[in-house]
Amino acid sequence: MEKMRMESINLTEQNVEKIGAMFPNVITEAKNENGKLKKAINFGLLKQVLSDDVIDGDEAYEFKWVGKNASMVEIGKPIRKVLRPCKEESKNWDGTENIYIEGENFDAMKLILESYLGAINVIIIDPPYNTGRDFIYKDNYKLFNNEYEEQIGVFDDEKNRLFINNDSDGRIHSDWCSMIYPRLFLMQKLLSKDGIIAVAIDDHEVFNMGKMMDEIFGVSNRLACAPWLAEPSGGKEKTKIRNGHEYILIYVNGSIESLSRDEKSSGKLNLKDDFGVYRKGRELRKWGGNSRRKDRPNQWFGVTAPNGITVYPYKNDGTEGHWRWSKQNGEMIKILNDSRYAHWELCRYDIGVTVDGESERWVPFEKIRDEKKSIGWSSWLDKYGYNAEGTEELKKLFGDKIFDTPKPTSLLEWIISLYDGNGNNVLVLDAFSGSSSTAHAVMKINSVDGEKRRFIMIQSPDACDEESEAYHQGFKVISDIGKERIRRAGEAIKNGDEITAENQDIGFRVFKLDSTNMKDVYYAADEYFQGMLSGLESNIKEDRTDIDLLFGCLLEWGLPLSLSHMSEEVNGVPVHTINDGDLIACFAQNISEVVVKEIAKRQPLRAVFRDSSFANSPEKINVEEIFKLMAPNTSLKVL
């Protein structure tokens, strides 16, 4: 019976296998850190295979820093950690599809990679800006001063210093790049093929961030480096140039078809108004799936056409549809009242169709003014909130400023709205979630347009300053602020004046990053001799529960953390079911044949037991035979 791996996937091994499948002749062998042989790549030969010319150390355009190679190695290394469910800190555990992960984001993203590979539609991050102070992300490849100086050649062969690096700026940039790069790499794997990523950054690292994103996402997929007016007053005046802006770097992961505000030009700009040339875009009515009035009833309302007639979003076949946005959102009214954005035409219904005796009606369309811009897009984001507004939102919830420079939800809502996929399936990730502004924004935009977007927030439990207002309010770590904000913001939206969709999800499941569920013997059983085994009755740590084990198996099998979970007792032992049979687990110490047969009878897609649940090999063989007979398509494993 196959054993569970109980560690994250080894991306390096996977990549070696993929390259070997394409170019078998570049596969070689090398010794690992333990002296054992492993499959490896002959990179010199691979370079030659991929080149039409003779390779002899030619220069190439690339972005390098001290520590880049080490940071890339870290991406592929598997980790032995787990996400432990924390029901007591969650809200509506059984009914929510939102996830909050408390832990270091690099490890957390490694653990969820198989479950959410290509499944995230929108990623928003506001990482450390590297303003000169060291940051808290301590990865294995972080360099100490002497290591850095040795690699960049600060000293000659006789240990004489070659130059003086007075303020250590180079070291700080390298550390920061080595922290960010592998995280961006994992985000690209998590992002869907039509997904978008938006990164907030300021002058300190905008150039380095752009180069890394160009390398990972591709220069052709860069949509904008849009200045955002964070401080209308201009910020602190350190020079004669007042600098009150930051940047939002926006990239798409391969296709821009999903972008609602960025439409590729497929025709000439053959129309003209007082503001310049344009072409007619798509209707402002929602089209495609979920476009009926009953799908979004709060997006059915009348608007005034240029001739003063009230117009409703009827479809061509005369049935009732709905607008793209709700009246409460304000975007629809703003667009229709501004002739720069809306193009009106008198259009006929389908042949033989009339509404209130009329065979035609006025229809508003988008005005597309160039190849890159349409409604709502601006190269200078000066109307989507300021830092001060983000602070005021927190004060409204907590009574005081408990977090520095949170992003305003209006900015985040705009970014989320750029993705024009089916909102009920849209998944938003923020891997530097801070005070959970992004989660707040997701719930707010859902409350306005009735969609059911979901979120995953990741935040390390960094300690709050003991002199801070947050600490005085009882928040010892930043992640506690984020969780409490989601609770309070959800209730404020639920009880507020906004039109809220029925059954809106304002809950979240909490998971906490921890060490593996398994004892060392699980990973190195061959290193333990018979005399030591008497003290190792179980290979599972004593403080781990069935639920800890269940979600560890769920992630290894690549299942989402949001799936429904049911526990029951079968013949005196607990049995756990994920999503009506995607996975059934029983971790009891002694499992009867009655229980095994009951689980097999349900024919789950996957089943898992403890290895120690069965006294001997014949019992294990009997379990395998039962499943072969009763559930031949079930994937069966033990831990």
XYZ file of C-alpha atoms in Angstrom:
639
model
C 0.000 0.000 0.000
C 1.476 3.353 -1.040
C 2.526 5.768 1.697
C 1.634 9.455 1.759
C 4.598 11.723 0.974
C 3.904 14.188 3.834
C 6.009 16.970 2.351
C 5.532 19.530 -0.411
C 6.316 18.556 -3.993
C 9.918 18.705 -5.198
C 9.657 21.193 -8.069
C 13.285 20.663 -9.046
C 12.769 16.936 -9.563
C 9.623 17.624 -11.567
C 11.453 20.096 -13.810
C 14.338 17.670 -14.371
C 11.826 15.008 -15.471
C 10.119 17.420 -17.881
C 13.414 18.498 -19.446
C 14.518 14.870 -19.657
C 11.346 13.971 -21.524
C 12.133 16.614 -24.159
C 15.938 16.223 -24.284
C 17.007 12.776 -22.970
C 20.644 13.370 -23.938
C 21.107 16.165 -21.365
C 20.270 13.891 -18.408
C 23.229 12.990 -16.208
C 23.866 11.988 -12.590
C 25.147 13.943 -9.614
C 25.506 13.362 -5.882
C 23.092 15.020 -3.484
C 24.016 16.517 -0.118
C 23.955 13.021 1.436
C 26.296 11.586 -1.174
C 23.590 9.600 -2.975
C 23.226 9.694 -6.753
C 20.344 11.684 -8.214
C 19.178 12.562 -11.718
C 20.552 15.943 -12.900
C 20.881 18.183 -15.971
C 24.030 18.846 -17.981
C 23.367 22.560 -18.377
C 26.236 23.177 -20.772
C 24.829 20.533 -23.113
C 21.285 21.874 -22.667
C 22.429 25.359 -23.686
C 24.019 23.927 -26.806
C 20.904 21.895 -27.661
C 18.823 25.074 -27.514
C 21.203 27.199 -29.591
C 21.930 27.441 -33.311
C 25.393 28.796 -32.564
C 28.400 27.506 -30.681
C 28.031 28.293 -26.981
C 31.168 29.780 -25.505
C 30.119 31.981 -22.617
C 28.429 34.675 -24.708
C 27.009 37.650 -22.869
C 23.228 37.900 -22.648
C 20.689 40.421 -21.392
C 19.620 39.313 -17.934
C 18.865 40.646 -14.447
C 21.308 39.340 -11.834
C 22.019 40.014 -8.187
C 24.094 38.316 -5.533
C 22.039 35.410 -4.197
C 19.728 34.937 -7.205
C 20.896 31.383 -7.930
C 20.474 30.412 -4.290
C 16.966 31.861 -4.210
C 16.056 29.840 -7.307
C 17.320 26.660 -5.641
C 15.014 27.323 -2.676
C 11.980 27.313 -4.989
C 12.412 23.646 -5.841
C 13.188 22.279 -2.383
C 10.369 20.343 -0.702
C 9.415 21.313 2.843
C 8.099 19.212 5.699
C 5.445 21.498 7.069
C 1.679 21.485 7.317
C -1.313 23.810 7.539
C -3.208 22.991 10.731
C -6.934 23.875 10.847
C -7.922 26.311 13.578
C -11.709 26.160 13.906
C -11.844 28.268 17.056
C -10.430 31.321 15.256
C -12.500 30.761 12.094
C -15.904 32.183 11.226
C -18.612 29.915 9.789
C -16.145 27.080 9.204
C -18.718 24.732 7.642
C -20.259 27.290 5.264
C -17.390 29.453 4.055
C -15.108 29.093 1.020
C -12.699 31.851 2.139
C -9.288 30.925 3.544
C -6.963 32.715 5.985
C -3.460 31.237 6.377
C -1.307 32.362 9.275
C 2.314 31.705 8.465
C 5.319 32.563 6.313
C 3.997 33.072 2.791
C 6.774 31.260 0.888
C 6.171 28.016 2.773
C 2.398 28.498 2.692
C 2.361 28.902 -1.097
C 4.522 25.801 -1.501
C 1.997 23.810 0.506
C -1.046 24.991 -1.450
C 0.654 24.794 -4.862
C -0.802 21.433 -5.883
C -4.283 22.342 -4.642
C -4.436 25.751 -6.336
C -2.134 25.339 -9.354
C -3.487 27.699 -12.040
C -6.625 28.318 -9.969
C -6.079 31.893 -8.697
C -7.681 34.566 -10.909
C -6.473 37.749 -9.190
C -3.351 38.237 -7.070
C -2.860 41.489 -5.174
C 0.254 42.028 -3.065
C 1.630 44.954 -1.121
C 5.088 43.602 -0.160
C 7.732 45.329 1.994
C 8.978 48.404 0.107
C 12.572 47.975 1.336
C 12.887 51.540 2.595
C 16.272 50.904 4.200
C 15.331 48.952 7.316
C 15.913 45.222 7.204
C 12.777 43.153 6.712
C 11.494 40.152 8.602
C 11.483 37.512 5.845
C 14.438 35.312 6.798
C 15.037 32.758 4.076
C 17.867 30.222 4.016
C 19.594 32.012 1.155
C 19.801 35.404 2.934
C 23.431 36.526 2.874
C 25.499 37.824 5.742
C 27.840 40.734 5.042
C 30.960 38.594 4.696
C 29.236 36.131 2.304
C 27.953 38.980 0.159
C 31.311 40.736 0.034
C 33.083 37.506 -0.925
C 30.678 36.856 -3.826
C 30.870 40.354 -5.317
C 34.651 40.560 -4.932
C 34.945 43.288 -2.304
C 38.329 41.849 -1.256
C 41.282 40.815 -3.424
C 43.281 37.593 -2.967
C 45.264 39.154 -0.126
C 42.056 40.217 1.698
C 42.506 43.892 0.827
C 39.184 45.739 0.507
C 38.633 46.837 -3.093
C 35.949 49.456 -2.456
C 33.924 50.885 0.358
C 30.175 50.169 0.470
C 29.268 52.836 2.995
C 25.507 52.295 3.412
C 25.177 48.617 2.404
C 22.554 49.501 -0.226
C 23.758 46.720 -2.500
C 23.400 44.101 0.226
C 19.909 45.331 1.083
C 18.782 45.233 -2.559
C 20.126 41.695 -2.983
C 18.410 40.457 0.173
C 15.128 42.043 -0.921
C 15.325 40.610 -4.453
C 16.124 37.168 -3.069
C 13.075 37.414 -0.818
C 10.665 38.581 -3.529
C 11.782 36.526 -6.550
C 10.864 32.996 -5.394
C 7.523 34.247 -4.077
C 6.671 35.822 -7.446
C 7.705 32.555 -9.100
C 5.204 30.574 -7.008
C 2.499 33.182 -7.630
C 2.947 32.751 -11.382
C 2.329 29.011 -10.944
C -0.786 29.661 -8.860
C -2.226 32.251 -11.278
C -4.716 31.117 -13.921
C -3.780 31.492 -17.580
C -6.026 34.541 -17.910
C -5.369 35.807 -14.385
C -3.920 39.168 -13.386
C -1.439 40.175 -10.710
C -1.139 43.679 -9.266
C 1.849 44.668 -7.120
C 2.020 47.871 -5.089
C 5.544 49.310 -4.778
C 7.304 52.659 -4.430
C 10.476 54.251 -5.808
C 12.873 52.208 -3.669
C 12.392 48.955 -5.610
C 10.020 49.659 -8.508
C 12.766 49.116 -11.095
C 13.972 45.833 -9.590
C 10.394 44.637 -9.110
C 9.604 45.417 -12.746
C 12.641 43.490 -13.976
C 11.721 40.434 -11.912
C 8.111 40.524 -13.086
C 9.228 40.952 -16.714
C 11.348 37.826 -16.296
C 8.680 35.718 -14.569
C 5.478 36.880 -16.297
C 6.953 38.163 -19.573
C 7.460 41.688 -20.878
C 4.606 41.290 -23.357
C 2.222 40.564 -20.467
C 2.935 43.843 -18.689
C -0.288 45.856 -18.755
C 0.760 48.913 -16.796
C 3.179 50.550 -14.423
C 0.489 52.907 -13.182
C 1.333 55.671 -10.703
C -1.128 55.721 -7.821
C -1.661 58.961 -5.936
C -1.196 57.671 -2.393
C -0.679 61.054 -0.696
C -2.483 64.027 -2.328
C -0.379 66.421 -0.266
C 2.729 65.083 -1.966
C 4.288 63.228 0.922
C 7.460 64.293 2.676
C 9.512 66.890 0.867
C 13.049 65.505 0.931
C 13.963 67.283 -2.286
C 12.357 70.023 -4.345
C 10.247 67.265 -5.956
C 7.320 66.258 -3.765
C 6.782 62.538 -4.063
C 3.314 61.434 -2.990
C 2.784 58.576 -5.420
C 3.433 54.862 -5.512
C 3.144 52.407 -8.404
C 0.801 49.574 -9.260
C 2.527 47.070 -11.566
C -0.154 45.062 -13.377
C 0.612 41.927 -15.401
C -1.587 39.304 -17.028
C -0.557 35.657 -17.055
C -0.810 35.064 -20.795
C -4.208 36.264 -22.087
C -6.026 39.582 -21.769
C -9.405 38.234 -22.842
C -10.645 38.333 -19.244
C -9.934 42.012 -18.677
C -13.075 44.101 -18.481
C -11.320 47.469 -18.780
C -8.587 46.593 -21.248
C -10.032 45.509 -24.573
C -7.828 44.685 -27.538
C -8.669 46.790 -30.546
C -10.116 44.621 -33.288
C -11.192 47.433 -35.616
C -10.325 50.915 -36.754
C -11.142 53.954 -34.667
C -13.719 55.008 -37.245
C -15.952 57.267 -35.114
C -15.306 60.689 -33.690
C -16.725 62.942 -30.976
C -15.610 66.110 -29.199
C -12.950 64.107 -27.334
C -11.327 62.438 -30.347
C -11.602 59.259 -32.377
C -13.048 55.998 -31.052
C -14.832 52.845 -32.120
C -17.949 51.187 -30.761
C -17.193 48.509 -28.189
C -19.455 45.978 -26.510
C -22.827 46.601 -24.903
C -22.886 47.859 -21.336
C -25.423 45.134 -20.685
C -23.995 41.899 -19.248
C -23.707 39.164 -21.874
C -22.918 35.463 -21.784
C -23.558 33.332 -18.701
C -25.510 34.666 -15.713
C -26.859 37.524 -17.823
C -30.553 37.182 -16.951
C -32.356 39.597 -14.653
C -32.931 36.896 -12.041
C -29.173 36.214 -11.929
C -28.430 39.770 -10.715
C -31.744 41.419 -9.801
C -30.058 44.485 -8.267
C -28.427 45.187 -11.659
C -31.802 45.638 -13.372
C -32.799 49.310 -13.309
C -33.652 52.101 -15.693
C -31.147 54.575 -17.135
C -31.797 57.695 -19.175
C -30.953 57.701 -22.878
C -29.853 60.955 -24.615
C -33.446 61.555 -25.823
C -34.763 61.400 -22.237
C -36.355 57.941 -22.515
C -35.815 55.492 -19.651
C -34.018 52.389 -20.932
C -33.792 48.947 -19.303
C -31.250 46.195 -20.133
C -33.402 44.033 -22.389
C -31.670 41.332 -24.412
C -32.028 41.002 -28.180
C -34.660 38.292 -27.768
C -36.794 40.592 -25.622
C -36.057 38.873 -22.306
C -34.896 40.823 -19.270
C -31.141 40.999 -18.734
C -29.043 43.140 -16.397
C -26.310 45.798 -16.574
C -22.662 44.999 -15.924
C -22.697 46.947 -12.653
C -25.257 47.751 -9.986
C -26.687 51.206 -9.391
C -25.031 51.300 -5.981
C -21.623 50.729 -7.569
C -21.949 54.125 -9.263
C -19.845 53.102 -12.261
C -22.829 52.522 -14.541
C -24.378 55.935 -13.890
C -20.999 57.684 -14.146
C -20.323 56.130 -17.551
C -23.774 56.799 -18.980
C -23.707 60.419 -17.881
C -20.355 61.108 -19.549
C -20.306 61.238 -23.353
C -16.607 60.331 -23.344
C -17.508 56.766 -22.392
C -20.967 55.815 -23.724
C -22.031 55.403 -27.354
C -25.827 55.152 -27.836
C -27.583 53.465 -30.781
C -31.168 52.654 -31.701
C -31.172 48.853 -32.189
C -33.838 46.398 -33.295
C -34.871 43.348 -31.332
C -34.672 39.958 -33.040
C -37.089 39.478 -35.935
C -40.656 39.192 -34.701
C -39.836 40.338 -31.138
C -41.466 43.382 -29.523
C -41.395 44.776 -25.984
C -44.342 46.970 -24.946
C -45.278 47.111 -28.613
C -41.845 48.423 -29.677
C -39.567 46.534 -32.078
C -36.456 48.581 -31.253
C -34.795 50.185 -28.236
C -31.872 52.455 -27.318
C -28.685 50.567 -26.369
C -25.497 51.974 -24.743
C -22.107 50.650 -25.902
C -18.539 51.257 -24.727
C -16.374 53.779 -26.532
C -12.954 52.260 -27.263
C -10.456 55.068 -27.819
C -7.179 53.220 -28.439
C -5.664 49.756 -28.450
C -4.962 49.668 -24.761
C -7.642 51.661 -22.998
C -11.363 51.566 -22.526
C -13.767 52.335 -19.700
C -12.202 52.975 -16.325
C -8.580 52.547 -17.383
C -6.154 55.295 -16.498
C -2.382 55.517 -16.549
C -2.572 57.725 -13.466
C -4.685 56.221 -10.688
C -5.775 59.420 -8.972
C -9.411 58.592 -8.219
C -9.310 55.274 -6.420
C -8.655 56.319 -2.836
C -5.632 57.454 -0.840
C -3.632 56.016 2.058
C -5.569 58.289 4.406
C -8.831 56.672 3.315
C -7.420 53.228 4.071
C -6.514 54.433 7.556
C -9.997 55.905 8.068
C -11.581 52.574 7.111
C -9.584 50.887 9.871
C -10.453 53.608 12.376
C -14.127 53.098 11.589
C -13.805 49.405 12.434
C -11.378 49.589 15.381
C -11.774 53.113 16.718
C -8.136 54.029 16.143
C -5.175 53.583 13.786
C -3.882 50.074 14.435
C -1.960 49.457 11.191
C 0.370 51.649 9.131
C -0.601 52.676 5.561
C -3.293 50.100 4.716
C -4.436 50.301 1.102
C -7.938 51.778 0.591
C -10.524 49.193 -0.392
C -11.652 51.394 -3.309
C -8.255 50.862 -5.000
C -8.385 47.123 -4.384
C -11.974 46.877 -5.622
C -10.905 48.554 -8.870
C -8.076 46.036 -9.322
C -10.414 43.107 -8.621
C -12.954 44.498 -11.092
C -10.320 44.405 -13.873
C -10.832 40.652 -14.047
C -14.052 40.066 -15.953
C -14.477 36.332 -15.417
C -17.541 34.748 -13.877
C -17.538 36.339 -10.430
C -18.927 33.223 -8.761
C -15.724 31.381 -9.639
C -13.188 34.202 -9.119
C -10.535 33.474 -6.485
C -8.406 36.333 -5.099
C -5.053 35.812 -3.340
C -3.108 38.273 -1.190
C 0.133 36.711 0.064
C 1.207 39.829 2.042
C -2.260 40.459 3.432
C -1.377 42.706 6.406
C -4.611 44.091 7.855
C -6.698 42.127 5.278
C -7.696 45.140 3.160
C -7.994 42.791 0.168
C -10.431 40.461 1.960
C -12.467 43.527 2.967
C -12.507 44.696 -0.664
C -13.657 41.279 -1.925
C -16.604 41.274 0.482
C -17.491 44.868 -0.395
C -17.530 44.357 -4.158
C -19.543 41.157 -3.711
C -22.113 43.052 -1.668
C -22.577 45.535 -4.506
C -22.743 43.345 -7.615
C -24.059 40.140 -6.033
C -21.147 37.975 -7.195
C -19.525 35.357 -4.962
C -15.796 35.927 -5.274
C -13.643 34.092 -2.739
C -10.318 34.974 -1.128
C -7.147 33.425 0.268
C -5.197 35.649 2.661
C -1.667 34.771 3.849
C 0.031 36.682 6.651
C 2.976 35.871 8.876
C 2.310 36.246 12.642
C 4.788 39.114 13.011
C 4.805 40.702 16.441
C 3.096 44.075 16.928
C 5.173 46.844 18.472
C 4.461 46.890 22.217
C 4.104 50.659 22.039
C 1.520 50.518 19.241
C -2.210 51.097 19.506
C -2.775 47.606 18.086
C -0.849 46.069 20.992
C -2.787 48.161 23.494
C -6.016 46.848 21.967
C -4.848 43.297 22.586
C -3.392 42.382 19.190
C -0.052 40.693 19.768
C 0.616 39.755 16.111
C -0.370 41.324 12.778
C -2.289 38.237 11.653
C -4.677 38.723 14.587
C -5.483 42.203 13.219
C -6.208 40.738 9.794
C -8.562 38.054 11.120
C -10.449 40.492 13.321
C -10.814 42.969 10.472
C -12.481 40.333 8.307
C -14.898 39.547 11.145
C -15.805 43.178 11.758
C -15.882 44.217 8.104
C -18.142 41.297 7.224
C -20.622 42.205 9.922
C -20.511 45.890 8.952
C -21.316 44.993 5.334
C -24.017 42.546 6.392
C -25.713 45.107 8.635
C -24.992 48.184 6.514
C -27.043 50.202 4.056
C -25.527 48.590 0.953
C -27.527 46.080 -1.054
C -26.066 42.778 0.054
C -26.408 39.571 -1.939
C -28.324 36.782 -0.279
C -26.135 34.190 1.437
C -23.043 36.316 0.992
C -19.929 34.605 2.343
C -18.420 36.735 5.124
C -16.739 33.825 6.893
C -13.261 32.307 6.626
C -11.378 29.162 7.596
C -8.145 29.710 9.519
C -5.104 27.496 8.954
C -1.790 27.882 10.776
C 1.586 26.910 9.346
C 3.376 24.382 11.555
C 5.992 21.657 11.432
C 5.109 18.307 9.889
C 2.551 16.025 11.535
C 5.022 13.161 11.302
C 7.926 12.123 13.510
C 11.423 11.855 12.034
C 11.110 8.078 11.749
C 8.457 8.557 9.048
C 11.028 10.083 6.688
C 14.056 7.982 7.629
C 12.764 4.623 8.817
C 15.887 2.890 7.465
C 18.042 4.824 9.952
C 16.297 3.248 12.971
C 17.351 -0.222 14.178
C 15.013 -2.731 15.857
C 16.019 -1.842 19.411
C 14.888 1.764 18.956
C 11.441 0.946 17.573
C 9.848 0.054 20.917
C 9.720 3.754 21.806
C 8.223 4.676 18.468
C 4.786 3.025 18.591
C 3.372 5.784 16.344
C 5.049 7.724 13.573
C 2.610 10.632 14.155
C 3.274 13.397 16.673
C 1.235 13.076 19.857
C -0.253 16.593 19.705
C -1.786 16.135 16.235
C -5.505 15.504 15.802
C -7.433 13.609 13.155
C -8.350 16.932 11.544
C -4.677 17.934 11.341
C -3.919 14.667 9.553
C -6.977 14.963 7.301
C -6.066 18.399 5.904
C -2.431 17.373 5.532
C -3.573 14.514 3.277
C -6.019 16.819 1.483
C -3.218 19.199 0.437
C -0.907 16.378 -0.656
C -3.682 15.061 -2.894
C -4.138 18.525 -4.407
C -7.617 19.253 -3.039
C -8.756 22.793 -2.088
C -8.869 23.785 1.578
C -12.438 25.035 1.207
C -14.121 21.674 0.487
C -16.930 20.530 2.788
C -15.984 18.256 5.667
C -18.118 15.787 7.647
C -17.168 13.591 10.616
C -19.165 10.594 11.824
C -18.728 7.453 13.885
C -18.732 4.084 12.131
C -18.594 0.973 14.318
C -17.090 2.968 17.163
C -14.344 4.837 15.287
C -14.336 8.342 13.698
C -14.538 8.512 9.900
C -13.983 11.772 7.999
C -15.420 12.589 4.566
C -14.310 15.435 2.299
C -16.790 16.768 -0.293
C -19.128 13.748 -0.333
C -16.392 11.283 -1.197
C -13.474 13.105 -2.786
C -11.558 11.738 0.197
C -12.516 9.476 3.124
C -10.091 9.003 6.013
C -9.988 6.933 9.189
C -7.037 7.381 11.545
C -8.143 5.109 14.393
C -5.490 2.859 15.917
C -7.459 -0.319 15.306
C -9.823 -0.509 12.342
C -12.156 -3.440 11.933
C -12.991 -5.095 8.649
C -16.540 -3.743 9.086
C -15.229 -0.149 8.894
C -12.999 -0.889 5.915
C -15.900 -2.436 4.023
C -18.209 0.466 4.853
C -15.684 2.975 3.488
C -15.059 0.854 0.393
C -18.811 0.471 -0.177
C -19.072 4.277 -0.529
C -16.504 4.128 -3.367
C -14.588 7.325 -2.545
C -12.102 8.722 -5.041
C -9.412 8.534 -2.362
C -9.054 6.746 0.976
C -6.339 6.969 3.632
C -5.599 5.135 6.902
C -2.815 5.062 9.468
C -0.131 2.542 8.671
C -0.292 1.460 12.319
C -4.064 0.852 12.103
C -3.344 -2.657 10.888
C -1.481 -5.142 13.062
C 0.457 -6.893 10.328
C 1.051 -7.265 6.614
C -1.763 -9.819 6.067
C -4.257 -7.287 7.436
C -2.968 -4.635 5.010
C -3.208 -7.068 2.124
C -6.779 -7.856 3.160
C -7.650 -4.126 3.055
C -6.205 -3.823 -0.440
C -8.203 -6.857 -1.589
C -11.427 -5.408 -0.150
C -10.908 -2.179 -2.106
C -9.989 -4.045 -5.294
C -13.286 -5.888 -5.042
C -15.639 -3.163 -3.789
C -13.964 0.098 -4.940
C -11.417 -0.666 -7.672
C -11.141 2.987 -8.739
C -10.286 4.296 -5.264
C -6.752 5.586 -4.722
C -5.623 3.996 -1.457
C -2.789 5.228 0.795
C -1.528 5.052 4.380
C 0.501 7.362 6.597
